[in-house]
Amino acid sequence: MDQPTLKVENLETGYGEVQILWGIDLEVPPGNLTTILGANGAGKTTLLRAITGILPVWKGKVTFHGEDITHLSPHHRASLGLVMIPEGRMIFPEMTVLENLEMGAFTKRARAGLKENMEYALSLFPRLKERLEQKAGTMSGGEQQMLAIARGLMADPRVLIFDEPSLGLAPKLVIEVFETIQKLKEEGVTMLLVEQNVHLSLALTDYAYVLAEGKVVMEGTGEELEESEEVKKAYLGA
Amino acid sequence: MLSAWLGAVLSGILLGLLYGLAAIGLNLIWGVMNVINLSHGAFIALGMFSSYFMAKYLHLSPFIGVFLVLAMGVILGMVTYFVSLHKIISAPELSTLLATYSVSLVIIGLGTFIFTTNPRAIDIALGSVSVGGTVLPTTRILTGIFSVIFTLWLYYFLYKTWSGKAIRAVSMNRDAAELMGVNTTMALALAFGIGVALAMTAGALAATIFPFTILSGGGYELKSFVICVLGGLGSPLGALLGGLILGLIENLVTLKIATSYVPFLEFAILVFILIVKPTGLLARR
Ligand SMILES: Nc1ncnc2c1ncn2[C@@H]1O[C@H](COP(=O)(O)OP(=O)(O)O)[C@@H](O)[C@H]1O
Ligand SMILES: [Mg+2]
């Protein structure tokens, strides 16, 4: 058995006095696509914020390639190759597309491969190539999402975490996002995906967790969950 | 008559560039950190004293010493950030406003105690240059040139270096910058350090033209606020332009009215712009 790339054990956290997560266990094996499903407000973004370190962990442990990172600062985690494409894209609006991509390669690790990663990212999203000098904030929502993904790839991720990348996109662009994720999966990129788009995610994923009210209520392979009555009931309105 | 106008325009431009430089530090700190730095004037005064003592005891020309002042300012500003702002940087703006006001009280208080409020002047004689019939002191010309150099340097730093880009990224989205691997605490400290350093630099240059006391930064602080409102917050070149406009207005108007009305005029401009276009006269948004 390979050591998991990312491992979360009995994690608890919240905001102020309010506890949101109640003992989460989760593993992301190398080369796999792992998915977290759950309704709005289930705590998915909170979990990712704890994994990336933006939100301090109250209890439990986060390990990355066997190293305990529970108390490392977010920028330190990023420098280890733990990379998140955050909810709401969070591109730098007053910077050009090119500068946004460069910022993706800010860490020492990533700077070394800046050129190749830039070529690769632009080959995935040729539309960005035509707009390198444009201010990122003036692009459409779909283009900004592509930029956010490309910026994540610039970081040379050892695990790439997506928080609802298809949120608010037109159907055609949703498909494009999932095609990109599939491509990355075929290339062996280790990924952790948070999505509300149950069908598309389960079709692609190796393994999935279902989160509800801050707890993992179900887990299994993509097929297992796709066939599960409970998932259908909870998400597909059947 | 014509040469009086020409003289006013020329010295307005030269002084305006200096005002612009003074405003840029305030502008940068507000733009990156959303902190209104009420210790701005106090640091300008500290810059004047630094330059004065370097000239007096190290026999350094102020135009060489100014680079030392810049370096000292970065360090002093970063220390000030960690002592007075770091803990409250995410608190509402009133907290940081009060914190920088306290810093100002400390500097002015200690400064008054140590240096008294007797005016001093740097002993520098570089002669003058005659342009089209008007005579301009060389120090004024040099301060104008140095102001442009420091502004361009800041521009280069913010747009062409990794640290500068990190500071800009932090100003747009702190969490996202942290996720990209930017140590945002250090970026904020550095931004404050550079803001303070530019204020001190402007003070160091101003001290080659005018006599000063520990209280002299106050006037420049008011000008800096007016300029930030004129030029819009967040762009160094906007601040330089705002400084030029203010310098020109001041120098042209004082051909007709007494210099003592200038602060009143500046305040009137500030209020006028805030009523007419609160986002800044030259701002895009
Ligand atoms: N910054 C915050 N402060 C306080 N509560 C928050 C904050 N962000 C999210 N929450 C609360 O935490 C819970 C989980 O939110 P979140 O993790 O964003 O859910 P999801 O991403 O699954 O939609 C929700 O009840 C939400 O109201
Ligand atoms: Mg969410």
XYZ file of C-alpha atoms and ligand atoms in Angstrom:
551
model
C 0.000 0.000 0.000
C 1.275 3.403 -0.936
C 1.318 6.056 1.731
C -1.604 8.457 1.137
C -0.633 11.829 -0.310
C -2.972 13.600 2.059
C -4.514 12.237 5.204
C -6.999 13.863 7.578
C -7.608 12.249 10.959
C -10.394 13.043 13.398
C -10.367 16.701 12.387
C -12.474 19.209 14.310
C -12.729 22.930 13.712
C -15.129 25.847 13.347
C -15.484 29.611 13.443
C -15.210 31.423 16.760
C -17.241 29.413 19.228
C -19.225 27.554 16.601
C -17.966 24.077 15.802
C -18.574 23.080 12.183
C -16.561 19.876 11.641
C -16.937 16.962 14.042
C -14.153 14.466 13.556
C -13.455 14.074 9.843
C -11.359 11.168 8.534
C -10.290 11.213 4.923
C -7.503 9.982 2.675
C -6.272 11.063 -0.741
C -4.128 8.318 -2.314
C -1.460 9.299 -4.854
C -2.635 9.528 -8.435
C -6.274 9.325 -7.399
C -9.193 11.638 -7.808
C -10.974 11.839 -4.461
C -14.275 13.675 -4.188
C -16.191 15.277 -1.335
C -19.918 15.655 -1.874
C -22.406 17.385 0.353
C -25.227 19.889 0.412
C -24.688 23.625 0.850
C -23.442 24.386 4.323
C -22.293 20.810 5.005
C -18.811 22.063 5.830
C -16.918 21.218 2.625
C -15.219 24.591 2.219
C -14.495 24.671 5.940
C -12.740 21.310 5.623
C -10.624 22.556 2.710
C -9.750 25.721 4.618
C -8.540 23.552 7.478
C -6.552 21.322 5.127
C -4.833 24.312 3.501
C -4.315 26.006 6.859
C -6.349 29.170 6.318
C -8.526 28.034 9.216
C -6.729 26.749 12.327
C -7.486 23.161 13.339
C -8.945 22.633 16.805
C -8.329 18.940 17.086
C -7.042 16.114 14.928
C -4.256 15.867 12.420
C -3.455 16.624 8.782
C -0.553 14.773 7.167
C 0.946 15.414 3.755
C 3.294 12.748 2.357
C 3.637 11.418 5.872
C 4.615 14.797 7.324
C 2.437 16.335 10.035
C 1.375 19.717 8.645
C -1.456 20.433 11.097
C 0.173 23.573 12.405
C 2.053 24.853 9.354
C 1.043 28.212 7.875
C -0.845 28.097 4.565
C 2.061 29.562 2.575
C 4.349 26.908 4.013
C 1.907 24.191 2.952
C 1.739 25.730 -0.504
C 5.505 25.557 -0.737
C 5.255 21.802 -0.111
C 2.971 21.448 -3.122
C -0.419 21.501 -1.397
C -2.337 23.678 -3.815
C -5.952 24.821 -3.731
C -8.107 26.455 -6.360
C -10.408 28.239 -3.949
C -14.149 28.646 -4.004
C -15.117 31.756 -5.934
C -11.866 31.566 -7.961
C -10.079 34.355 -6.064
C -8.022 35.482 -9.013
C -6.125 38.765 -8.636
C -8.467 41.116 -10.530
C -6.093 44.068 -11.037
C -3.296 41.865 -12.318
C -2.971 40.711 -15.879
C -3.624 37.101 -16.802
C 0.123 36.620 -17.171
C 0.814 38.052 -13.717
C -1.866 35.820 -12.214
C -0.159 32.795 -13.750
C 3.206 33.966 -12.461
C 1.774 34.353 -8.973
C 0.721 30.717 -9.201
C 4.412 29.852 -9.490
C 5.413 31.973 -6.495
C 7.002 29.222 -4.399
C 10.643 28.244 -4.912
C 9.569 24.763 -6.018
C 7.226 26.140 -8.650
C 9.518 28.899 -9.915
C 11.991 26.291 -11.089
C 9.453 24.923 -13.557
C 7.755 28.196 -14.430
C 8.390 28.014 -18.150
C 7.284 24.433 -18.756
C 4.273 24.796 -16.485
C 3.261 27.980 -18.270
C 3.423 26.215 -21.617
C 1.444 23.306 -20.253
C -1.232 25.462 -18.610
C -1.655 27.546 -21.764
C -1.898 24.425 -23.904
C -4.805 23.294 -21.717
C -6.481 26.708 -21.956
C -5.532 28.246 -25.293
C -8.042 31.046 -24.725
C -5.898 32.402 -21.917
C -2.978 32.626 -24.288
C -4.720 35.291 -26.344
C -5.406 37.325 -23.227
C -2.130 37.310 -21.346
C -2.031 41.095 -21.108
C -5.685 41.547 -20.172
C -6.648 42.481 -16.601
C -7.998 39.286 -15.070
C -10.929 41.063 -13.415
C -12.322 42.060 -16.799
C -12.760 38.479 -18.013
C -15.975 36.460 -17.889
C -16.709 34.092 -15.015
C -15.842 31.062 -17.118
C -12.537 32.531 -18.233
C -11.727 33.443 -14.648
C -12.335 29.849 -13.595
C -10.006 28.609 -16.337
C -7.428 31.113 -15.104
C -7.865 29.913 -11.514
C -7.246 26.327 -12.610
C -4.281 27.318 -14.771
C -2.843 29.329 -11.867
C -3.183 26.243 -9.671
C -1.300 24.163 -12.224
C 1.483 26.759 -12.290
C 2.184 25.832 -8.670
C 3.436 22.402 -9.715
C 0.979 20.737 -7.315
C 1.649 17.468 -5.563
C -2.022 17.538 -4.702
C -4.506 19.807 -6.417
C -7.621 20.732 -4.464
C -10.716 22.121 -6.223
C -13.523 23.848 -4.333
C -16.630 23.761 -6.540
C -14.905 24.676 -9.796
C -18.137 24.444 -11.794
C -20.146 26.718 -9.511
C -22.046 29.367 -11.417
C -20.810 28.293 -14.848
C -22.925 27.739 -17.954
C -23.500 24.019 -18.756
C -21.027 24.039 -21.627
C -18.297 25.407 -19.374
C -19.173 22.928 -16.639
C -18.416 20.159 -19.121
C -15.175 21.881 -20.052
C -14.104 22.016 -16.400
C -14.814 18.326 -15.938
C -12.971 17.485 -19.160
C -9.976 19.310 -17.782
C -10.166 17.382 -14.529
C -10.382 14.143 -16.502
C -7.325 15.109 -18.526
C -5.374 15.870 -15.360
C -6.485 12.569 -13.900
C -5.212 10.707 -16.948
C -1.869 12.404 -16.448
C -1.726 11.092 -12.912
C -2.290 14.351 -11.015
C -3.434 13.689 -7.435
C -6.644 15.607 -6.827
C -9.215 16.356 -4.164
C -12.459 17.662 -5.597
C -15.398 19.294 -3.847
C -18.466 19.371 -6.046
C -22.229 19.671 -6.026
C -22.447 18.201 -9.474
C -22.998 14.655 -8.230
C -23.351 12.730 -11.499
C -20.371 14.223 -13.279
C -18.133 13.881 -10.229
C -19.089 10.315 -9.395
C -18.537 9.271 -12.984
C -14.941 10.450 -12.793
C -13.914 9.872 -9.229
C -11.984 6.966 -7.747
C -13.368 7.417 -4.269
C -15.857 9.764 -2.650
C -16.951 10.974 0.752
C -20.343 12.420 1.563
C -20.355 15.189 4.128
C -23.418 16.271 6.109
C -23.534 18.595 9.086
C -19.789 18.413 9.529
C -19.498 14.618 9.545
C -18.655 11.996 6.936
C -21.937 10.129 6.580
C -20.977 7.849 3.713
C -18.002 6.866 1.602
C -17.223 4.523 -1.233
C -16.061 4.243 -4.814
C -17.761 6.304 -7.480
C -19.882 3.356 -8.643
C -20.888 2.385 -5.137
C -22.183 5.846 -4.349
C -23.806 6.260 -7.759
C -25.915 3.207 -6.998
C -26.617 4.143 -3.405
C -30.262 4.864 -2.631
C -29.274 7.340 0.049
C -27.197 9.469 -2.277
C -30.023 9.445 -4.781
C -32.466 10.499 -2.097
C -30.244 13.222 -0.749
C -29.072 14.717 -4.031
C -31.112 13.618 -6.955
C -34.507 14.287 -5.516
C -35.632 10.743 -6.358
C 5.756 89.235 -15.057
C 6.152 86.332 -17.447
C 9.240 85.152 -15.632
C 7.376 85.269 -12.324
C 4.832 82.888 -13.832
C 7.523 80.679 -15.286
C 9.285 80.589 -11.947
C 6.071 79.656 -10.163
C 5.377 76.881 -12.674
C 8.886 75.478 -12.434
C 9.071 75.489 -8.669
C 5.492 74.222 -8.559
C 6.531 71.234 -10.627
C 9.649 70.546 -8.562
C 7.863 70.921 -5.258
C 4.898 68.975 -6.586
C 7.106 65.995 -7.355
C 8.324 66.070 -3.759
C 4.741 66.295 -2.461
C 3.893 63.354 -4.693
C 6.702 61.292 -3.232
C 5.519 62.176 0.271
C 2.011 61.033 -0.600
C 3.047 57.732 -2.162
C 3.939 56.148 1.160
C 0.527 56.975 2.569
C -1.078 55.785 -0.623
C 0.760 52.452 -0.632
C -0.086 51.639 2.989
C -3.730 52.456 2.458
C -3.905 50.572 -0.843
C -2.269 47.396 0.429
C -3.348 47.240 4.051
C -6.430 49.464 4.319
C -4.608 51.292 7.080
C -4.809 55.078 7.328
C -1.332 55.839 8.564
C -1.625 58.780 10.929
C 2.062 58.442 11.790
C 2.908 59.456 8.210
C 3.825 63.033 9.138
C 5.871 61.902 12.135
C 7.952 59.633 9.902
C 8.433 62.457 7.410
C 9.843 64.519 10.288
C 12.061 61.611 11.326
C 13.387 61.540 7.770
C 14.256 65.227 8.041
C 16.175 64.642 11.261
C 17.941 61.559 9.882
C 19.168 63.540 6.936
C 20.178 66.451 9.171
C 22.233 64.300 11.536
C 23.860 62.378 8.718
C 24.941 65.650 7.155
C 26.087 67.103 10.443
C 27.944 64.176 11.998
C 28.789 61.862 9.086
C 29.313 64.697 6.606
C 27.153 62.821 4.167
C 25.536 64.823 1.412
C 21.753 64.575 1.920
C 21.487 63.321 -1.645
C 23.609 60.307 -0.742
C 22.294 59.982 2.795
C 18.776 59.716 1.408
C 19.511 56.156 0.277
C 20.521 55.290 3.843
C 17.344 56.937 5.088
C 15.389 54.741 2.683
C 17.007 51.567 4.012
C 16.596 52.659 7.633
C 12.975 53.519 6.950
C 12.190 50.047 5.629
C 13.571 48.462 8.783
C 11.979 50.995 11.127
C 8.644 50.623 9.337
C 8.723 46.840 9.521
C 9.508 46.952 13.238
C 6.660 49.438 13.727
C 4.346 47.087 11.850
C 5.111 44.152 14.116
C 4.944 46.222 17.291
C 1.821 48.245 16.623
C -0.202 46.754 13.762
C 0.360 43.036 13.348
C -2.062 41.950 16.068
C -4.899 44.167 14.858
C -4.427 44.118 11.104
C -7.704 42.231 10.583
C -9.622 44.361 13.094
C -11.917 47.207 11.958
C -10.171 50.248 10.484
C -10.656 52.358 13.594
C -8.253 50.108 15.543
C -5.418 50.502 13.065
C -6.125 54.224 12.786
C -5.740 54.603 16.543
C -2.627 52.432 16.529
C -0.869 54.599 13.958
C -2.029 57.702 15.825
C -0.351 56.313 18.944
C 2.845 55.742 16.982
C 2.678 59.369 15.892
C 2.199 60.562 19.489
C 5.203 58.529 20.608
C 7.473 59.849 17.848
C 6.363 63.465 18.202
C 6.502 63.270 21.992
C 9.960 61.778 22.155
C 11.114 64.014 19.304
C 9.942 67.163 21.063
C 11.665 66.032 24.250
C 14.961 65.202 22.570
C 15.186 67.727 19.738
C 12.926 70.492 21.161
C 10.902 72.430 18.596
C 13.639 74.882 17.637
C 13.937 75.030 13.881
C 16.953 73.458 12.221
C 18.270 73.545 8.700
C 20.729 71.421 6.807
C 23.850 73.324 5.924
C 23.991 72.736 2.212
C 24.980 75.120 -0.551
C 24.842 73.770 -4.088
C 24.225 77.086 -5.788
C 21.456 77.691 -8.263
C 20.567 77.234 -11.881
C 19.075 79.857 -14.120
C 16.272 78.687 -16.409
C 14.741 81.147 -18.838
C 15.382 84.104 -16.596
C 14.254 82.472 -13.354
C 16.724 81.264 -10.790
C 16.122 77.871 -9.182
C 18.147 76.547 -6.250
C 19.987 73.358 -7.248
C 18.626 71.564 -4.180
C 15.089 72.055 -5.460
C 16.013 70.631 -8.826
C 17.697 67.659 -7.190
C 14.742 66.936 -4.886
C 12.470 66.922 -7.935
C 14.731 64.511 -9.771
C 15.160 62.251 -6.749
C 11.412 62.194 -6.184
C 10.905 60.904 -9.709
C 13.660 58.333 -9.245
C 12.136 56.945 -6.055
C 8.686 56.828 -7.614
C 10.013 54.930 -10.617
C 11.908 52.636 -8.299
C 8.688 51.844 -6.413
C 6.932 51.229 -9.705
C 9.651 48.863 -10.797
C 9.586 47.105 -7.444
C 5.799 46.624 -7.409
C 5.479 45.491 -11.009
C 8.719 43.688 -11.813
C 9.928 41.876 -8.707
C 8.490 38.840 -6.936
C 8.246 40.691 -3.615
C 6.480 43.606 -5.255
C 4.017 41.371 -7.051
C 3.385 39.550 -3.783
C 2.510 42.868 -2.134
C 0.102 43.687 -4.954
C -1.437 40.222 -4.716
C -1.918 40.662 -0.967
C -3.638 43.987 -1.592
C -6.151 42.255 -3.883
C -6.822 39.052 -1.978
C -4.884 38.132 1.098
C -6.138 34.538 1.368
C -5.436 33.833 -2.283
C -1.914 35.228 -1.953
C -1.284 33.039 1.079
C -2.543 30.023 -0.898
C -0.047 30.829 -3.656
C 2.733 30.539 -1.086
C 3.126 34.214 -0.182
C 4.056 34.866 3.438
C 1.396 37.546 3.710
C 2.482 38.710 7.157
C 5.931 39.519 5.791
C 4.389 41.100 2.696
C 2.255 43.407 4.842
C 5.223 44.277 7.041
C 7.312 45.028 3.961
C 4.563 47.189 2.466
C 4.374 49.193 5.665
C 8.167 49.378 5.766
C 8.339 50.749 2.236
C 5.501 53.201 2.905
C 7.335 54.524 5.945
C 10.648 54.556 4.076
C 9.188 56.671 1.280
C 7.735 59.095 3.824
C 11.142 59.406 5.487
C 12.794 59.798 2.095
C 10.470 62.669 1.228
C 11.319 64.237 4.580
C 15.034 63.828 3.957
C 14.691 65.602 0.613
C 12.427 68.339 1.946
C 14.981 69.126 4.645
C 17.416 70.237 1.956
C 14.989 73.007 0.966
C 13.191 74.182 4.105
C 14.069 74.552 7.778
C 12.153 72.111 9.948
C 11.146 70.988 13.420
C 9.797 67.681 14.707
C 6.325 69.036 13.913
C 7.042 69.841 10.262
C 5.689 66.514 9.019
C 2.137 67.610 9.797
C 1.879 69.939 6.819
C 3.117 67.243 4.466
C 0.673 64.788 5.969
C -2.232 67.081 5.133
C -0.858 67.575 1.617
C -0.511 63.807 1.294
C -4.160 63.276 2.149
C -5.187 65.911 -0.386
C -2.964 64.300 -3.024
C -4.296 60.804 -2.354
C -7.788 62.147 -2.802
C -6.734 64.020 -5.946
C -4.865 61.136 -7.534
C -7.035 58.323 -6.264
C -5.734 55.690 -3.903
C -3.687 52.756 -5.033
C -1.449 53.996 -7.835
C 2.025 55.477 -7.356
C 1.886 57.407 -10.615
C -1.529 58.810 -9.675
C 0.018 60.116 -6.472
C 2.890 61.721 -8.346
C 0.415 63.386 -10.676
C -1.690 64.522 -7.722
C 1.454 65.998 -6.181
C 2.231 67.884 -9.374
C -1.235 69.379 -9.470
C -1.067 70.453 -5.834
C 2.432 71.906 -6.239
C 1.347 73.908 -9.255
C -1.823 75.197 -7.626
C 0.076 76.263 -4.531
C 2.828 78.056 -6.375
C 0.559 79.798 -8.836
C -1.955 80.866 -6.226
C 0.694 82.309 -3.940
C 1.572 84.748 -6.677
C -1.711 86.412 -5.787
C -2.476 85.526 -2.183
C -0.443 85.148 1.009
C 1.331 81.840 1.651
C -0.406 81.499 5.000
C -3.653 80.755 3.162
C -2.171 77.629 1.579
C -3.262 75.119 4.265
C -6.754 76.566 4.085
C -6.707 76.178 0.321
C -5.527 72.576 0.587
C -8.263 71.782 3.009
C -10.827 73.406 0.736
C -9.598 71.262 -2.165
C -9.868 68.144 0.004
C -13.435 68.910 1.036
C -14.418 69.914 -2.476
C -13.169 66.664 -4.013
C -14.694 64.555 -1.289
C -18.059 66.131 -2.058
C -17.790 66.067 -5.839
C -15.952 62.797 -6.455
C -15.152 60.855 -3.295
C -13.243 58.095 -5.113
C -10.562 60.576 -6.181
C -10.424 62.993 -9.058
C -8.153 60.908 -11.259
C -9.291 57.480 -10.062
C -10.698 55.021 -12.531
C -13.403 53.700 -10.253
N -16.447 32.721 7.919
C -17.433 32.048 8.560
N -17.827 32.427 9.801
C -18.804 31.763 10.462
N -19.446 30.699 9.963
C -19.118 30.284 8.731
C -18.091 30.923 7.968
N -17.971 30.284 6.783
C -18.881 29.296 6.817
N -19.558 29.284 7.965
C -20.607 28.312 8.358
O -20.029 27.023 8.354
C -20.939 26.080 7.836
C -20.271 25.307 6.713
O -19.995 26.197 5.654
P -19.121 25.784 4.409
O -17.946 25.038 4.876
O -18.888 26.995 3.592
O -20.123 24.804 3.648
P -20.062 24.221 2.166
O -18.766 24.614 1.549
O -20.205 22.758 2.342
O -21.229 24.810 1.457
C -22.173 26.838 7.407
O -23.150 26.684 8.422
C -21.709 28.257 7.334
O -22.752 29.134 7.681
Mg -18.351 25.746 -0.131
